[in-house]
Coordinates of C-alpha atoms in Angstrom, one line a residue:
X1 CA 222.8 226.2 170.4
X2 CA 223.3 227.9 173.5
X3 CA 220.3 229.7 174.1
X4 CA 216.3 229.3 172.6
X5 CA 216.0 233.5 171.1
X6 CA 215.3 234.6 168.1
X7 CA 215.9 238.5 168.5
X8 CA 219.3 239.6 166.7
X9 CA 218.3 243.2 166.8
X10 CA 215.4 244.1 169.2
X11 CA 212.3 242.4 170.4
X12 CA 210.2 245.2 170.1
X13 CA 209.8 244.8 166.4
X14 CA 206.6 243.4 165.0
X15 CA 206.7 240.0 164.3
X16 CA 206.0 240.0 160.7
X17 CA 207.7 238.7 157.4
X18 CA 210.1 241.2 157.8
X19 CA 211.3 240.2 161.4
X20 CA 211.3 236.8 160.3
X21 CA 213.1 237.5 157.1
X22 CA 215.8 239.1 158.9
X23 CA 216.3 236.4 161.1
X24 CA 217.3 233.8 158.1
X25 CA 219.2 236.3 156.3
X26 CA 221.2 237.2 159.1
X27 CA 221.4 233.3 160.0
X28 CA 220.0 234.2 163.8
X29 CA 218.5 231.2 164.0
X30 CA 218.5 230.0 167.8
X31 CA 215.7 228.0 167.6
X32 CA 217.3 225.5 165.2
X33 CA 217.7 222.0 166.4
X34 CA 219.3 221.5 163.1
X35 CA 217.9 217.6 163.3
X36 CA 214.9 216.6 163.8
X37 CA 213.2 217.0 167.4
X38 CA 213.4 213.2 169.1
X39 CA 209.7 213.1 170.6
X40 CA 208.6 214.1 166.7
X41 CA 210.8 211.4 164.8
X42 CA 209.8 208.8 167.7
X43 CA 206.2 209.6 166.4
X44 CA 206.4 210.1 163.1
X45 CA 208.0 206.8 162.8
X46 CA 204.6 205.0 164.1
X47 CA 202.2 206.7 161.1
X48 CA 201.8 204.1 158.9
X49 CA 199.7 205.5 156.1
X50 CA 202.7 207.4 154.2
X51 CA 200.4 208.8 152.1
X52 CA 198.5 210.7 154.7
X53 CA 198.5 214.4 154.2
X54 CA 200.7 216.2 156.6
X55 CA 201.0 220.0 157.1
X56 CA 204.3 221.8 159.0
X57 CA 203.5 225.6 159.6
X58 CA 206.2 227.9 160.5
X59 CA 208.4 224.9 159.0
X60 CA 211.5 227.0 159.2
X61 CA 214.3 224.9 157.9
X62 CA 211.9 221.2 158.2
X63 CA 214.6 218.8 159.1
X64 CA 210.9 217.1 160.0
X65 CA 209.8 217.5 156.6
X66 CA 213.0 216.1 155.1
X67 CA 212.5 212.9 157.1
X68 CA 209.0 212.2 156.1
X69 CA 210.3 212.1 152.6
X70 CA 213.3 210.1 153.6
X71 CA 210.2 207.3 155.0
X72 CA 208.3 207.5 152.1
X73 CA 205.6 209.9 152.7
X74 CA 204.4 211.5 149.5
X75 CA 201.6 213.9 150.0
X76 CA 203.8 216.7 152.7
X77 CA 203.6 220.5 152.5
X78 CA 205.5 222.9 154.6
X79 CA 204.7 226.9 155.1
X80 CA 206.4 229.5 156.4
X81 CA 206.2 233.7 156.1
X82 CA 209.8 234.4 155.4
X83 CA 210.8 234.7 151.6
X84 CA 214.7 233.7 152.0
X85 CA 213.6 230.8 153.7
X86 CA 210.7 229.6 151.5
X87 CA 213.3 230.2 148.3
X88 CA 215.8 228.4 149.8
X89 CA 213.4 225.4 150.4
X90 CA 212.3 225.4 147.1
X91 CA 215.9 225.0 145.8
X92 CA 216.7 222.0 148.6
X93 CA 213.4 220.3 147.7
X94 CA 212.7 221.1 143.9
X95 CA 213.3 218.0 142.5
X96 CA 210.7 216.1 144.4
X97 CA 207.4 215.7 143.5
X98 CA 206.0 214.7 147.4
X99 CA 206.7 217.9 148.9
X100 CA 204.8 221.8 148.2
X101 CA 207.1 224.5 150.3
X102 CA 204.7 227.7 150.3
X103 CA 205.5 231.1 151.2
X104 CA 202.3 232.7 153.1
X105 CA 200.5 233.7 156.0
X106 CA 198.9 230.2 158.1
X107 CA 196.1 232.0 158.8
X108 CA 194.9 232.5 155.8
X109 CA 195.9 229.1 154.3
X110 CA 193.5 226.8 152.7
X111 CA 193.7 223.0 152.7
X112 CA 192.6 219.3 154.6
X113 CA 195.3 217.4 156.6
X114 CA 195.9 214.2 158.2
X115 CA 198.4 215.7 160.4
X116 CA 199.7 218.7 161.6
X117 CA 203.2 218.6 163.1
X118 CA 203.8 221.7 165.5
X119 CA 207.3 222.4 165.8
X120 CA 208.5 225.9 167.3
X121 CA 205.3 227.6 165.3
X122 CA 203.0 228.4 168.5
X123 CA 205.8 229.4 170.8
X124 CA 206.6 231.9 167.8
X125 CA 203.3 233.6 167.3
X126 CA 202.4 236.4 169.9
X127 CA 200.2 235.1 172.8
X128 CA 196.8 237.0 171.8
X129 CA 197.0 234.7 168.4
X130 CA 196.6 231.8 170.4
X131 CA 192.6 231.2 170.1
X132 CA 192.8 232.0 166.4
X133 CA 195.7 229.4 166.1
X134 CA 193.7 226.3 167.8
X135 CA 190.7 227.9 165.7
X136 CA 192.5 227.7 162.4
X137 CA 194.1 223.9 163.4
X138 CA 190.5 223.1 164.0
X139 CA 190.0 224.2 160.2
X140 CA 192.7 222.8 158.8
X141 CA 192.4 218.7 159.8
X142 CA 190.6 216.5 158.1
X143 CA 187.8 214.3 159.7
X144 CA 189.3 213.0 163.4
X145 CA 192.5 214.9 161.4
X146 CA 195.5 215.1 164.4
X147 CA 197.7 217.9 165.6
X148 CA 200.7 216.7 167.0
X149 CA 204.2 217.8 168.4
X150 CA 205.8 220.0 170.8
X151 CA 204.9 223.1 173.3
X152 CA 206.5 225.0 175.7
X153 CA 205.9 224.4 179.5
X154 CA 208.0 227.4 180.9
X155 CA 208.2 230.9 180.4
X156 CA 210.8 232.7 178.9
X157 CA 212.5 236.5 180.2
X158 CA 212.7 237.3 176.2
X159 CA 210.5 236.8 173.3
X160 CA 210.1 235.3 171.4
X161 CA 209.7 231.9 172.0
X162 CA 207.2 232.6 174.0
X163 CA 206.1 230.3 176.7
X164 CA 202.9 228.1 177.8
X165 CA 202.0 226.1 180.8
X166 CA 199.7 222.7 180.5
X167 CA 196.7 224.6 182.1
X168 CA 196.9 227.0 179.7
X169 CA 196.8 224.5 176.8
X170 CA 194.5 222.5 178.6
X171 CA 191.9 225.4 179.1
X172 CA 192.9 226.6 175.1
X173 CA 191.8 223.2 173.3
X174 CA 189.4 221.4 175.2
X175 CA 186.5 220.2 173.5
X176 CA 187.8 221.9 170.4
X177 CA 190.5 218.3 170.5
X178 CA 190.5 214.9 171.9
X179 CA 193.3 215.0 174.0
X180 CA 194.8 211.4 173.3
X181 CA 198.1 212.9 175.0
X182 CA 199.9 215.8 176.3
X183 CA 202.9 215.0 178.7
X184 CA 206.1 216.1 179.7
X185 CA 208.3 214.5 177.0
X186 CA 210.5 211.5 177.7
X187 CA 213.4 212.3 175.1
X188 CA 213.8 216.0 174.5
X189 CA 216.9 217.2 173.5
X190 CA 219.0 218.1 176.2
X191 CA 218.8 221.7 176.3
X192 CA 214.9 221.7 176.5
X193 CA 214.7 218.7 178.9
X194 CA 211.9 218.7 181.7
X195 CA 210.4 221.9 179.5
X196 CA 208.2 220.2 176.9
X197 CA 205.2 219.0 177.1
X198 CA 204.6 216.6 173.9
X199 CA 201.1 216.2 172.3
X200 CA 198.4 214.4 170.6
X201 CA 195.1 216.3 169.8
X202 CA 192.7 214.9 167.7
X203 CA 190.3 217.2 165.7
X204 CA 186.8 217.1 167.7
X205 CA 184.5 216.6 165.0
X206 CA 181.1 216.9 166.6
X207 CA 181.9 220.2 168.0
X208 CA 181.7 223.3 166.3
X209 CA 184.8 226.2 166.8
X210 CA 184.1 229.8 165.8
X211 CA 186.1 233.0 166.0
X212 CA 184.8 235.8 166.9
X213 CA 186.7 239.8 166.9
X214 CA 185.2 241.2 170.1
X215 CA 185.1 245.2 170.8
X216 CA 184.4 246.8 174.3
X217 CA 186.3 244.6 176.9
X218 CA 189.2 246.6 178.8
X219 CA 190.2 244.5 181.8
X220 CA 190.3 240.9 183.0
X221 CA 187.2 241.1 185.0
X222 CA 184.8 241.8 182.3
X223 CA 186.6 239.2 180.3
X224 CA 185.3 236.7 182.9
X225 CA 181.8 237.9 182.5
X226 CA 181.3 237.6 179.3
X227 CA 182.8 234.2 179.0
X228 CA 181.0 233.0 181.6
X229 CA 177.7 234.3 179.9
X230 CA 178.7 232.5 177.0
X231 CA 179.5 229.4 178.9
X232 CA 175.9 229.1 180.1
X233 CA 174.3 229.5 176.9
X234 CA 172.3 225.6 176.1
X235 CA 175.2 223.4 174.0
X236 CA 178.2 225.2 174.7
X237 CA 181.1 223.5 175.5
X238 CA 184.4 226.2 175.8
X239 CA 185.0 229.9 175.6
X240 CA 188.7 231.1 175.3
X241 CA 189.3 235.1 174.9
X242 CA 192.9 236.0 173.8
X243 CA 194.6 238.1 176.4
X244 CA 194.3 241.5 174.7
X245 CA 190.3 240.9 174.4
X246 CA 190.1 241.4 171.1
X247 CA 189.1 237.8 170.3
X248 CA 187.2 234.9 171.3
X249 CA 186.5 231.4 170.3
X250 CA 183.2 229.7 171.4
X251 CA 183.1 225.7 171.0
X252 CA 180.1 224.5 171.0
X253 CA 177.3 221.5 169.8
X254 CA 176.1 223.9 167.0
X255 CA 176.8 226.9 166.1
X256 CA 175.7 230.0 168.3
X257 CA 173.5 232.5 166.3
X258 CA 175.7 236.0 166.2
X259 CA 172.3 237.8 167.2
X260 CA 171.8 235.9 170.2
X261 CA 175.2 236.7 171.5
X262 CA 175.0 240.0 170.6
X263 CA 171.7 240.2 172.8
X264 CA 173.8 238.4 175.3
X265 CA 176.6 241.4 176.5
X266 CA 173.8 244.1 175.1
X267 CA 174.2 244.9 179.1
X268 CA 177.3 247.2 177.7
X269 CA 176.1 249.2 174.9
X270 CA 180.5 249.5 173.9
X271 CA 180.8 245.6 173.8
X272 CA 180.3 244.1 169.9
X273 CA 180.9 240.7 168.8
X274 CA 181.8 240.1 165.4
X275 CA 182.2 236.7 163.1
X276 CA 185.8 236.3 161.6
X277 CA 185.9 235.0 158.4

């Protein structure tokens, strides 16, 4: 692997099953490691409990996954949005019981983890899905639940992958995680050397994380205003609002009443804040 891209026709297409699709059937898979990332088998090899319940989104083809069962672990289920993939995976892995390979959206999948393992999923999704990812990881792990693996900490001239900085993900998932690490990894594959940052969050359970869809805000500076409105509302801890202003996520003690933000940016009869589901 030569270069980290995806595209093999254009990058202006929408990012949806079908792109993805296209990229397995057409085996334009640039992203593949084809082995498991170092810094993720250095830490999968420390969880003890193999019976923890482990989650890989955007699993692609989950050499990860593979080497969980190869350890032991029993309780492991992979997801991705592309249907050659997904059948292909159920093929591979269809004669063993400790692994369920779903074909579906993340965001709109249901369940309780131990662990996460992020492996190439973030850096696929479009930047202003970022807040409803760290919202939906949030909803996803179990009690003190962890997200761990690999980001991006450089930008890229085509996407996807599309690239991150640590301030960024330091701003995105505070208070939402306990950062128990997030460093420039030690044993990246040489192509991505000095250009991942490797993580462990752990799920903040005593804080609260809501998405809201947000309708009025046009530019950067009224962004700022509202968050900071938020931000000195009694008990909360975070605001993040994706980049096209579209959404937000508060963190917070307890849960904000929708009326009372509403009441909040009133100040612009166009702005309207709305609960996700």
């Amino acid at each position: 692997m030569s270069e980290e891209k995806c595209c093999v026709i254009t990058c202006d297409l929408p990012l949806d099953q079908n792109y993805w699709d296209n990229q397995y059937q057409a085996n334009a898979t640039g992203w593949d490691l084809g082995q498991v990332s170092p810094p993720i088998k250095t830490y999968i090899d420390t969880i003890e409990n193999k019976d923890a319940k482990i989650l890989i989104p955007g699993c692609g083809n989950t050499y990860e996954a593979e080497y969980l069962l190869q350890l032991g672990f029993t309780n492991v289920t992979v997801i991705d949005i592309a249907p050659t993939l997904v059948e292909n995976l159920k093929q591979k892995f269809a004669n063993n019981k400790n692994i369920i390979v779903v074909l579906g959206d993340f965001f709109e999948h249901q369940g309780n983890y131990d662990y996460i393992i992020e492996q190439t999923f973030f850096c696929a999704l479009p930047p202003p899905m970022r807040q409803k990812y760290t919202w939906k990881m949030h909803q996803l792990l179990s009690d003190y639940g962890k997200l761990i693996g690999l980001l991006f900490n450089r930008e890229f001239e085509i996407s996807p992958p599309f690239g991150g900085s640590l301030k960024e993900y330091e701003q995105l998932f505070q208070k939402a995680f306990v950062f128990n690490a997030i460093s420039l990894a030690g044993n990246s594959i040489p192509l991505r050397a000095n250009t991942e940052l490797f993580f462990e969050f752990q799920k903040n359970d005593h804080n609260q994380v809501t998405l809201y869809h947000f309708e009025g805000i046009t530019c950067s500076g009224c962004m700022n205003t509202v968050s900071n409105k938020f931000l000195e509302i009694d008990g909360v801890l975070n605001v993040s609002m994706n980049s096209n202003f579209l959404e937000i996520i508060i963190v917070s003690k307890t849960e904000i009443e929708l009326k009372k933000l509403q009441e909040i940016v009133s100040y612009d009869e166009n702005y309207k804040i709305i609960k996700s589901k």
